[in-house]
Short mmCIF file of N, CA and C in Angstrom, two decimals:
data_model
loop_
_atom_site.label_atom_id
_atom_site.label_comp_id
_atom_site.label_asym_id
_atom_site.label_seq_id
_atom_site.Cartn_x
_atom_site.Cartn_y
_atom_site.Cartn_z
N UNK A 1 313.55 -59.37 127.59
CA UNK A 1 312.99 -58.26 126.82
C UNK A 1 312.19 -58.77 125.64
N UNK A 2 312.45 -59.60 125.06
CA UNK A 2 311.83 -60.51 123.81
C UNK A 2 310.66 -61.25 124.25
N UNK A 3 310.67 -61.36 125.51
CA UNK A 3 309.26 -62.53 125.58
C UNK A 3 308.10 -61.04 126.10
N UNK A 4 308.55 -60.07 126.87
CA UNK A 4 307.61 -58.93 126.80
C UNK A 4 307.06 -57.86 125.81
N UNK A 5 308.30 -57.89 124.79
CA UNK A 5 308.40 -56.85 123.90
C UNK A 5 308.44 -57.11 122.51
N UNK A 6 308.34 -58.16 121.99
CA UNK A 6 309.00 -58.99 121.01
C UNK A 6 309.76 -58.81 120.18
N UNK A 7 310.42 -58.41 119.14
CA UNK A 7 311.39 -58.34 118.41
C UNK A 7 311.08 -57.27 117.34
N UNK A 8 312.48 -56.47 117.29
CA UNK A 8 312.58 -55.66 116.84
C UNK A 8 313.84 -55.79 114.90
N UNK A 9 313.12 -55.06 114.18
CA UNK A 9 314.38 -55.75 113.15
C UNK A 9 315.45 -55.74 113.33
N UNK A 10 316.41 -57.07 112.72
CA UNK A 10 317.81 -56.50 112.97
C UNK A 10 318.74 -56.37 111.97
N UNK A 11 317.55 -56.29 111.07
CA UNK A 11 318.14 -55.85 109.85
C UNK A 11 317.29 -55.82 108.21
N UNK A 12 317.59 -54.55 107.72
CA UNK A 12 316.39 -54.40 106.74
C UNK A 12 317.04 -53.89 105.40
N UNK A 13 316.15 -54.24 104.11
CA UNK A 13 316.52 -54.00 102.83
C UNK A 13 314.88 -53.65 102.80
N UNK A 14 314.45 -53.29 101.23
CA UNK A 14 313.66 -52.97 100.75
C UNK A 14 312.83 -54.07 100.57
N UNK A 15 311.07 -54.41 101.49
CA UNK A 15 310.96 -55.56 101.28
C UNK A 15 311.41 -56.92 102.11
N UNK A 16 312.32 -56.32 103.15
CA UNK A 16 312.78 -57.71 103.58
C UNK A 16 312.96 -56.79 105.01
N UNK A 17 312.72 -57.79 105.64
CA UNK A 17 312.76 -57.45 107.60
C UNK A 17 313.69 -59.02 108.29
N UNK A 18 314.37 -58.65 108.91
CA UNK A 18 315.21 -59.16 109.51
C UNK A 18 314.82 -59.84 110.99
N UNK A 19 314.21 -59.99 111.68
CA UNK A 19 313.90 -59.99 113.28
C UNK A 19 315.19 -61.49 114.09
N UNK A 20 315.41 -60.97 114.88
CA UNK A 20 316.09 -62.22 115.54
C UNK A 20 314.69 -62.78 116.70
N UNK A 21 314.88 -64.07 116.97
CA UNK A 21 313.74 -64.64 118.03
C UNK A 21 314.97 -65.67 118.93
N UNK A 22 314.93 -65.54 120.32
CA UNK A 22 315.25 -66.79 121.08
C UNK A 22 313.99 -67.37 121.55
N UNK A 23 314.78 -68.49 122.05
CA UNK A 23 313.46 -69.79 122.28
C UNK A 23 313.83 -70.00 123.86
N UNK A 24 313.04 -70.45 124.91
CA UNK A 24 313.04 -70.34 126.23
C UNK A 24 314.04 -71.57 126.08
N UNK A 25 313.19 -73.12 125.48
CA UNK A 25 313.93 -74.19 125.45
C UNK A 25 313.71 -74.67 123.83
N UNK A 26 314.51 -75.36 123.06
CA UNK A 26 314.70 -75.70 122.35
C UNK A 26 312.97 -76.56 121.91
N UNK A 27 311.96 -76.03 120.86
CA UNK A 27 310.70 -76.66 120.77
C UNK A 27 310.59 -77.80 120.12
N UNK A 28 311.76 -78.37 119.57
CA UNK A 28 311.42 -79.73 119.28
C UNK A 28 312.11 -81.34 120.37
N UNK A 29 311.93 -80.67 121.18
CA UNK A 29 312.26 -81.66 122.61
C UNK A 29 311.08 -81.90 123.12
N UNK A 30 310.00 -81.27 122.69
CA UNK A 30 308.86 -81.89 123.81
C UNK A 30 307.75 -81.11 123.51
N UNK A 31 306.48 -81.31 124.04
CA UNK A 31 305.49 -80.79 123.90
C UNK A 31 304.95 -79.65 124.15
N UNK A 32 305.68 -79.45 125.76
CA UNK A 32 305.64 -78.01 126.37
C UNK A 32 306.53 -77.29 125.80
N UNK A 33 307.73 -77.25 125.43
CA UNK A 33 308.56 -76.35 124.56
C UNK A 33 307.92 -75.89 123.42
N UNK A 34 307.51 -77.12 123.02
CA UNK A 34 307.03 -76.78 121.92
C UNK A 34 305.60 -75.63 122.09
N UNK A 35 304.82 -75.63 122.53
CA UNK A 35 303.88 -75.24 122.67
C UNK A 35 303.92 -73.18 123.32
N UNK A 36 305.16 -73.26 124.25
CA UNK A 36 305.82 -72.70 124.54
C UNK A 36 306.23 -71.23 123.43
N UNK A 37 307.11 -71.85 122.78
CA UNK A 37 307.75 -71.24 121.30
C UNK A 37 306.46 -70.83 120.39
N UNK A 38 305.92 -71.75 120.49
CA UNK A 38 304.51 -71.49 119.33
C UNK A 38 304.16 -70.47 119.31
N UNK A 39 303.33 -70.09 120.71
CA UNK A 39 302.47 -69.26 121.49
C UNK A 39 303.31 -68.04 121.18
N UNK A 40 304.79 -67.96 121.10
CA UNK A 40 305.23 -66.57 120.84
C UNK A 40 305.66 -66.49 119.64
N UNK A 41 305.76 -67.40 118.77
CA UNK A 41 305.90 -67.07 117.51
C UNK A 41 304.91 -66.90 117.04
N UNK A 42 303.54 -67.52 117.44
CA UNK A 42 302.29 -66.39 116.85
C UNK A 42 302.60 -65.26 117.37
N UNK A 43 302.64 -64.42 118.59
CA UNK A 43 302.60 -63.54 118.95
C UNK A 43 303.35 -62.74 118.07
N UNK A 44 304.95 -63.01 118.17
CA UNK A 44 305.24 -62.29 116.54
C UNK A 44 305.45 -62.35 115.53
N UNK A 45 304.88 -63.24 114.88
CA UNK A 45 304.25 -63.04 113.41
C UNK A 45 302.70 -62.27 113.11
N UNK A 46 302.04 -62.16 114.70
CA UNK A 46 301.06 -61.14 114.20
C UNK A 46 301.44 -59.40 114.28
N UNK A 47 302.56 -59.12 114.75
CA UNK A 47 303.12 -58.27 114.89
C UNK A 47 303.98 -57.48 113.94
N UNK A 48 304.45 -58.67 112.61
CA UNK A 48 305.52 -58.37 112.25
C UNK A 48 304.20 -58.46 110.60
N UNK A 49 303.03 -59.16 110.47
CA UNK A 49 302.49 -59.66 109.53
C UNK A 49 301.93 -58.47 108.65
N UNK A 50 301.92 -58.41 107.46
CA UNK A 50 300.70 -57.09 106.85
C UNK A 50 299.60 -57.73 106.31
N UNK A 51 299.25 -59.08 106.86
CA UNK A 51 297.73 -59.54 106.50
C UNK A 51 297.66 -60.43 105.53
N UNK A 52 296.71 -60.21 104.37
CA UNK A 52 296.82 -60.44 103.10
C UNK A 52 297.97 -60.58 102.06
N UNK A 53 298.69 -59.45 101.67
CA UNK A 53 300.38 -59.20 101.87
C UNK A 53 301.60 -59.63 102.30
N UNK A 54 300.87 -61.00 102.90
CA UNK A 54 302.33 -61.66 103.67
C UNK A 54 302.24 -62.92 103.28
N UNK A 55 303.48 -64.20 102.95
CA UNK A 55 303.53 -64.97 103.10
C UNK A 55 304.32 -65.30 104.15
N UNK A 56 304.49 -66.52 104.73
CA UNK A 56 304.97 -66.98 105.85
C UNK A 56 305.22 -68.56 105.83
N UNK A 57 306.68 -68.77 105.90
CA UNK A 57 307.17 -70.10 105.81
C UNK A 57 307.57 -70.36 106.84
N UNK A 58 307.13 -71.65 107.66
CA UNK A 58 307.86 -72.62 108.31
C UNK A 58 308.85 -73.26 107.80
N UNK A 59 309.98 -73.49 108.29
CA UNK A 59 310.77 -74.39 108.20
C UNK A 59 311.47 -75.65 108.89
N UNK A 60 310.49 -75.82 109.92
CA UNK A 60 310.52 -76.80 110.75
C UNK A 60 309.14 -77.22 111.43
N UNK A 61 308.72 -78.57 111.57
CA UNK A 61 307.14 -78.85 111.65
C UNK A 61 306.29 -78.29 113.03
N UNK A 62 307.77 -78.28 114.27
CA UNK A 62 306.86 -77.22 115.04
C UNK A 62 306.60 -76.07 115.46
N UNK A 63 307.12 -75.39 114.10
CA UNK A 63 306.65 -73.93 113.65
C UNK A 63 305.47 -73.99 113.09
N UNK A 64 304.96 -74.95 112.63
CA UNK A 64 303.59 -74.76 111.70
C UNK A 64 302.12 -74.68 112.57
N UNK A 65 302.11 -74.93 113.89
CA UNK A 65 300.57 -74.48 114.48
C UNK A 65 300.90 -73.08 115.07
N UNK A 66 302.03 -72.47 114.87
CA UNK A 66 302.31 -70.96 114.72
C UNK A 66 301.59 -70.59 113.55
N UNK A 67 302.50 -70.77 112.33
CA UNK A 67 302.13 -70.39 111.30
C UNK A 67 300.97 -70.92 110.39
N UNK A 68 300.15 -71.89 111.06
CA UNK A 68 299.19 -71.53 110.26
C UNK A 68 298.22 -71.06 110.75
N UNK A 69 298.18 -70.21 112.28
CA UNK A 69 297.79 -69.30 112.35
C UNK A 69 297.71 -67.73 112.14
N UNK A 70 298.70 -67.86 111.92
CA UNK A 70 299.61 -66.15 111.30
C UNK A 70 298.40 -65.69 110.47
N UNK A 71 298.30 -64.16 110.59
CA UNK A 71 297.58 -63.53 109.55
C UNK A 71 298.47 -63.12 108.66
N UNK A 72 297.98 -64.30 107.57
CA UNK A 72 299.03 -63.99 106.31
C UNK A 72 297.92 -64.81 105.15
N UNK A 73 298.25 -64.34 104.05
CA UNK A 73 297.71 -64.41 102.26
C UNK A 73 298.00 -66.15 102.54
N UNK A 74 299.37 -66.41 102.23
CA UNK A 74 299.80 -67.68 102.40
C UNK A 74 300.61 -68.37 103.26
N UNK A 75 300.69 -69.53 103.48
CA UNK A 75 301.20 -70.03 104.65
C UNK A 75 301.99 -71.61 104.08
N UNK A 76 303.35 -71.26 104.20
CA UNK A 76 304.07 -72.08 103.52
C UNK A 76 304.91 -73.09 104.13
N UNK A 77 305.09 -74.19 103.67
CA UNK A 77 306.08 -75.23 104.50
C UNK A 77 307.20 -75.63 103.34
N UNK A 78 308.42 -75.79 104.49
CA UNK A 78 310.03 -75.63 103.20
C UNK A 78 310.51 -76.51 104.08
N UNK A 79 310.97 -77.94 103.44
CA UNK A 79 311.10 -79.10 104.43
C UNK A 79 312.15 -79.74 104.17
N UNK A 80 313.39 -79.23 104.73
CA UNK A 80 315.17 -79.95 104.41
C UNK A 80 315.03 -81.21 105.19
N UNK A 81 314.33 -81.04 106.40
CA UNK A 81 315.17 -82.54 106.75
C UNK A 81 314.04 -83.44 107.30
N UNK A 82 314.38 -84.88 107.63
CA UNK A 82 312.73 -85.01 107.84
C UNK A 82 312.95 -85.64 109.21
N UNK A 83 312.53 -84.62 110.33
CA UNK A 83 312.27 -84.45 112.03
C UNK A 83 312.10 -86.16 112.12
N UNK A 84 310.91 -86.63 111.94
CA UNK A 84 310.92 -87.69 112.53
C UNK A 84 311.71 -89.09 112.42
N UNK A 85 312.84 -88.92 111.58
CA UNK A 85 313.99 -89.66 111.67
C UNK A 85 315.18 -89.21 112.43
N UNK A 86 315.54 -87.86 112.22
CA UNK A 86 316.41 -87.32 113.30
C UNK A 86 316.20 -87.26 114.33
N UNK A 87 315.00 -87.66 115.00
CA UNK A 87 314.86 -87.68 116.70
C UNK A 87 313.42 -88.68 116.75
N UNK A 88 314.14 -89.95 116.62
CA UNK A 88 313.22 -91.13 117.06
C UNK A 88 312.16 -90.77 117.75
N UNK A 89 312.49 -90.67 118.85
CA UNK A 89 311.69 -90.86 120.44
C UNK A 89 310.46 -90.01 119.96
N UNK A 90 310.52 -89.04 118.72
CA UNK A 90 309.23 -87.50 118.64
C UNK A 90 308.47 -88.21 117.43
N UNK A 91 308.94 -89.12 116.69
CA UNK A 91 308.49 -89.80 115.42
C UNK A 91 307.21 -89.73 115.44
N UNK A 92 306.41 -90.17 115.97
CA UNK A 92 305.06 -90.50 116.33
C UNK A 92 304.46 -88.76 115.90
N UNK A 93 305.09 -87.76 116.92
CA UNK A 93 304.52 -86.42 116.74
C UNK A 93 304.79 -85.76 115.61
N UNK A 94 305.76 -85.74 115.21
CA UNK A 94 306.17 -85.44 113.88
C UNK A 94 305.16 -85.60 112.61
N UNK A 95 305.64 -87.11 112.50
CA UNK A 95 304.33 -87.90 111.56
C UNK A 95 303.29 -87.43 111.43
N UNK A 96 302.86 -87.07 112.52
CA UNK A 96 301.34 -86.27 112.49
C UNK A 96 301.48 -84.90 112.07
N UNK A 97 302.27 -84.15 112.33
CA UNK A 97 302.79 -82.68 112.27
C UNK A 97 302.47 -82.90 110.37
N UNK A 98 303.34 -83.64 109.83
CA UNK A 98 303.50 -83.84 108.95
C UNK A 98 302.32 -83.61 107.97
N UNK A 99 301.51 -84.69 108.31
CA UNK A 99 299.90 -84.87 107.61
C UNK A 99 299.16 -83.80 107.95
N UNK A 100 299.27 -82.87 109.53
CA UNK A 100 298.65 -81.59 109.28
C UNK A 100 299.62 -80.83 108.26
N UNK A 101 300.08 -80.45 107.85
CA UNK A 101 301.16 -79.64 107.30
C UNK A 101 300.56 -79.94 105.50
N UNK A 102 300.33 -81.49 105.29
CA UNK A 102 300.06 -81.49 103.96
C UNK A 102 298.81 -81.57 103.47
N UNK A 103 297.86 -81.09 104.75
CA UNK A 103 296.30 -80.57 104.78
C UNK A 103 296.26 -79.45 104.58
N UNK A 104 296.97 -78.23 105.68
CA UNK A 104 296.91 -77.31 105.62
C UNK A 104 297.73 -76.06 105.05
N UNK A 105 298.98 -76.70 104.15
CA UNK A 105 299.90 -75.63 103.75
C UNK A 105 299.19 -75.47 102.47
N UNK A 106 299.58 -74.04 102.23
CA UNK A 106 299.16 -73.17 100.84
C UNK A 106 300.42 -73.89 99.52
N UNK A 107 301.20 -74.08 99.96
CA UNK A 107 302.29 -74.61 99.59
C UNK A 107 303.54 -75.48 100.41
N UNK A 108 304.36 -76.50 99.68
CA UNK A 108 305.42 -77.28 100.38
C UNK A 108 306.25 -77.03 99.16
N UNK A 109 307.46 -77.58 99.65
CA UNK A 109 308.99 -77.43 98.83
C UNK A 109 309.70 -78.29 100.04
N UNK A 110 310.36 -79.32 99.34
CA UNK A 110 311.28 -80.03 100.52
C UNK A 110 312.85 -80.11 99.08
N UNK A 111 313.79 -80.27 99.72
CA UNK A 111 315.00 -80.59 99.64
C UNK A 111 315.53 -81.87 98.58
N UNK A 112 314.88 -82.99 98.62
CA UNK A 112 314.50 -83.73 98.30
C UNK A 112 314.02 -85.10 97.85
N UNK A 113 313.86 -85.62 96.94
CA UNK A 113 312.59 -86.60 96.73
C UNK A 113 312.67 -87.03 97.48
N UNK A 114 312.92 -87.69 98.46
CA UNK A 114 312.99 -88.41 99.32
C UNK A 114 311.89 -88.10 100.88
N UNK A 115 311.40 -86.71 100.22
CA UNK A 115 310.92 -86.39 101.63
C UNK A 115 309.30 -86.15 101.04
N UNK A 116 309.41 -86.30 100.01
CA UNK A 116 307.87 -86.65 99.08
C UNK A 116 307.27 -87.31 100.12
N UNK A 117 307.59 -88.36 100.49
CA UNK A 117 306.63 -89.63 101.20
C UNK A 117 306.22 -89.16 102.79
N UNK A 118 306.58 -87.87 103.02
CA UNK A 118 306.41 -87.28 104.15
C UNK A 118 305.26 -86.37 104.81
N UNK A 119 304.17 -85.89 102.78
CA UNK A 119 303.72 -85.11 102.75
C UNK A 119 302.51 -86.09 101.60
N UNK A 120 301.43 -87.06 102.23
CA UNK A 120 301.27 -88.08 101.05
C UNK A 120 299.52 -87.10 100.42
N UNK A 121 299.64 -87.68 99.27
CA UNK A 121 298.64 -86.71 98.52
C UNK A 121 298.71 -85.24 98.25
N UNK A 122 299.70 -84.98 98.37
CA UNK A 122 300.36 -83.30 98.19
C UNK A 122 301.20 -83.02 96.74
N UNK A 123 300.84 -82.39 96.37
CA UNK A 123 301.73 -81.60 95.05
C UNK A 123 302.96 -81.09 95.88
N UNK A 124 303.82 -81.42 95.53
CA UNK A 124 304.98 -81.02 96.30
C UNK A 124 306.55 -80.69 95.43
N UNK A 125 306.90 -79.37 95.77
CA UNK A 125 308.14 -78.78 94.56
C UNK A 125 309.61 -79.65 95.67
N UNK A 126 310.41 -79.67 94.42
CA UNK A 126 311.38 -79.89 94.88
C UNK A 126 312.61 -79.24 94.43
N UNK A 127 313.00 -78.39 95.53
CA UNK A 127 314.23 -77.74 95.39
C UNK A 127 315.26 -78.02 96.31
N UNK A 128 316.26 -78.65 95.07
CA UNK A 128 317.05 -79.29 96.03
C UNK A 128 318.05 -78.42 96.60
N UNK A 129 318.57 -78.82 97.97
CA UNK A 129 320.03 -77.80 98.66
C UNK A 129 321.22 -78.79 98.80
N UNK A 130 321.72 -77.92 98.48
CA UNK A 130 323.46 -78.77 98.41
C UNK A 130 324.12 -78.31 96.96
N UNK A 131 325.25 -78.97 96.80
CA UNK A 131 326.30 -78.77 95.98
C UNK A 131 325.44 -79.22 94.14
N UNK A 132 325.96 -78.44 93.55
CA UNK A 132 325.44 -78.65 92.11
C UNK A 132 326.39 -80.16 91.75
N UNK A 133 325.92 -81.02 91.06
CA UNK A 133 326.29 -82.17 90.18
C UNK A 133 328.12 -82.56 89.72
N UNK A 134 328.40 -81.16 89.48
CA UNK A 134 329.47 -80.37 88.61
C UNK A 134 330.85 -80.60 89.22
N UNK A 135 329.92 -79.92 91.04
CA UNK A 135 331.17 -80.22 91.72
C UNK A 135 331.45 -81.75 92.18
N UNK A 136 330.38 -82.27 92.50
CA UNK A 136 330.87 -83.64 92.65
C UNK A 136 331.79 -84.09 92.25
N UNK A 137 332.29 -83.56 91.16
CA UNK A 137 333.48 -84.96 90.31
C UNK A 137 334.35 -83.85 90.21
N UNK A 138 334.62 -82.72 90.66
CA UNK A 138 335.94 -82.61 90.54
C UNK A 138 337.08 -82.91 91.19
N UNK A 139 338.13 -82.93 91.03
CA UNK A 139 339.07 -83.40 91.59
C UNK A 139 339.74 -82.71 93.47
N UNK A 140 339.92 -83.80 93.83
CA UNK A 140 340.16 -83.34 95.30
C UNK A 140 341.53 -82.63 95.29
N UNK A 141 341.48 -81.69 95.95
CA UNK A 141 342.70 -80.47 95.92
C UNK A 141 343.01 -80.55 97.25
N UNK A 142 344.39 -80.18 97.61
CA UNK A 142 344.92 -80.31 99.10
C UNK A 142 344.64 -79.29 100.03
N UNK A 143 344.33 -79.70 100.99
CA UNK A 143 343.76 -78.61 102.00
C UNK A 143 344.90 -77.53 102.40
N UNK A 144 344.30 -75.93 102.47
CA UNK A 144 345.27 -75.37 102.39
C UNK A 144 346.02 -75.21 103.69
N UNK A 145 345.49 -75.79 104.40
CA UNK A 145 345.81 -75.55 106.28
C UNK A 145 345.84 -76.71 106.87
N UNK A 146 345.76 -76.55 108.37
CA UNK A 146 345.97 -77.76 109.02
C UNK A 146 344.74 -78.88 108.86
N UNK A 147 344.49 -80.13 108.93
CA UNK A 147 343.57 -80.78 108.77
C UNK A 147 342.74 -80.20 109.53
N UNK A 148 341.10 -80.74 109.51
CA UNK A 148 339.74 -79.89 110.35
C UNK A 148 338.66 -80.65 110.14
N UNK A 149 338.25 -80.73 111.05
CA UNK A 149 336.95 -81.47 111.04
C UNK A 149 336.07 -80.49 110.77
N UNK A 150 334.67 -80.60 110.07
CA UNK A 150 333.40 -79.44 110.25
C UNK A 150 332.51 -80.44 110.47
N UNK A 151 331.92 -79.65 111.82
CA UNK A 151 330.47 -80.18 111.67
C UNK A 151 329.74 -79.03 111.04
N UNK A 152 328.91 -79.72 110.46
CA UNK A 152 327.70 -78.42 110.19
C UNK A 152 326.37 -79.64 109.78
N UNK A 153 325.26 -79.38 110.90
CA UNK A 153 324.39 -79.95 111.49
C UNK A 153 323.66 -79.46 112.87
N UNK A 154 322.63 -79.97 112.88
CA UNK A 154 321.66 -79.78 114.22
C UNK A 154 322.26 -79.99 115.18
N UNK A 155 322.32 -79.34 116.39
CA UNK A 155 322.74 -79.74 117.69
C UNK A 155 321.53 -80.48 118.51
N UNK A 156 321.51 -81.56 118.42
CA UNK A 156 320.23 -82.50 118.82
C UNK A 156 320.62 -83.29 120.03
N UNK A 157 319.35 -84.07 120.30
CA UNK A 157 320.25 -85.33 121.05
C UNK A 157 321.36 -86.44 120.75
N UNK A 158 320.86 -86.27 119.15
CA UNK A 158 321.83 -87.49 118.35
C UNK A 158 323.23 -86.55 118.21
N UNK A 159 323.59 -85.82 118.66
CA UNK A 159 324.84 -85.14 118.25
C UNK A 159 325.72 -86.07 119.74
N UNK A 160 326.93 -86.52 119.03
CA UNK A 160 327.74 -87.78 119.94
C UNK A 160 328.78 -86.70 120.43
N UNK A 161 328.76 -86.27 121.39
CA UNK A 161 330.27 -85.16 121.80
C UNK A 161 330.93 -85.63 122.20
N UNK A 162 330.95 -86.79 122.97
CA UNK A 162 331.74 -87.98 123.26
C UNK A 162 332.81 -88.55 122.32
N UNK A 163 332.04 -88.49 121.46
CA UNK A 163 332.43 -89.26 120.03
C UNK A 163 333.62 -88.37 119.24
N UNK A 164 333.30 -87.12 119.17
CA UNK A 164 333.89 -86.08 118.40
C UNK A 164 335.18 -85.43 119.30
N UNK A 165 334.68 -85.80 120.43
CA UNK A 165 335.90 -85.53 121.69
C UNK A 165 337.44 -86.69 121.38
N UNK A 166 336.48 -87.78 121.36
CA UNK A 166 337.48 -88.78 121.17
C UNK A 166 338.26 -89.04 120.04
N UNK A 167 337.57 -88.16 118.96
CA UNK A 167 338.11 -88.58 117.49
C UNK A 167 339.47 -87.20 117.31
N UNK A 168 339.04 -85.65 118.35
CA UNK A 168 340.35 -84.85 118.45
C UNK A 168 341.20 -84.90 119.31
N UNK A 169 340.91 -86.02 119.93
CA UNK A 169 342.07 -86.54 120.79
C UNK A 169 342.77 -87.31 120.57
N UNK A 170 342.33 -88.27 119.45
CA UNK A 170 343.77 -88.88 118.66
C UNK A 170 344.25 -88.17 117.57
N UNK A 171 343.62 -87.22 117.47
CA UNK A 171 344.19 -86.14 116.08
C UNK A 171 344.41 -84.75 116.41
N UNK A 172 345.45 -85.03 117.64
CA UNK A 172 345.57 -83.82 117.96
C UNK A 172 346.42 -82.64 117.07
N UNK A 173 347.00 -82.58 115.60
CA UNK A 173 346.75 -81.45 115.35
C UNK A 173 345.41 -81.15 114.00
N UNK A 174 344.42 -82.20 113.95
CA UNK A 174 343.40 -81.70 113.94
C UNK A 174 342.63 -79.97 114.74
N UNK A 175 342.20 -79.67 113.73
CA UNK A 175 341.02 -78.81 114.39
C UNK A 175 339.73 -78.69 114.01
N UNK A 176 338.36 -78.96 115.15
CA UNK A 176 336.98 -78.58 114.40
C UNK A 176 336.77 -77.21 114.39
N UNK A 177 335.82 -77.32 113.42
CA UNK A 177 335.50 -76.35 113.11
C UNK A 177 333.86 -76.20 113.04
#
């Protein structure tokens, strides 16, 4: 229904639109995925856009030959992690993604400094994500439940399930989470 019809909000405040999007295959595996995803995320961002009136952020580099086609005022890139270290084998495409991205964005914001060198000759904000300073040093308090692993991360190729299999199998009353 989404690849004929495209998306409908799924949730709204004043000012803010909600839309959910699935992806056929995951677009940062390859070229055709990628290209794939694009093609309909232009499709709805021209759907969902009011023109002039809109900004529009990518948050991942192969969202951006979507969005910087979008009819929108501005066209923004917000850059937590940096693709072409998390998946070797795409490095090459990335890299490039990259240098279009710090040609053509109206604006960047990455996570940070560290991802400065990703975007070279660019004015670039940095807002960092994660835990404030504060908490760092406070003191470790006992967990209130059974021990637990969390992942919280990309489900990529580099994700080891093997690995994480083997580590709750000697800790069996471990639980992930």
């Amino acid at each position: 229904a989404r690849l004929g019809g495209g998306t409908r909000p799924v949730g709204e405040r004043p000012g803010l639109e909600v839309h959910a999007r699935s992806a056929l295959a995951p677009a940062h595996l390859g070229w055709a995925p990628q290209r794939i995803d694009s093609a309909l995320l232009r499709r709805d961002l021209g759907r969902v856009s009011r023109g002039s009136a809109t900004a529009v952020v990518a948050t991942t580099p192969w969202q951006w030959p979507a969005v910087r086609r979008a009819p929108a005022g501005r066209r923004l890139f917000d850059c937590a992690d940096d693709w072409a270290a998390l998946i070797p084998e795409r490095r090459a495409a990335f890299l490039r993604m990259y240098e279009r991205i710090a040609f053509e964005a109206d604006a960047i914001s990455v996570a940070s400094e560290g991802l400065n060198s990703l975007f070279p000759g660019r004015d670039v904000a940095v807002v960092r994500n994660g835990v404030s300073s504060e908490m760092l040093y406070e003191q470790v308090r006992p967990a209130p439940d059974a021990p637990r692993a969390i992942y919280a991360g990309t489900l990529s190729g580099r994700f080891d399930g093997d690995l994480v299999r083997g580590v709750l199998a000697r800790c069996r009353d471990w639980r992930l989470d």
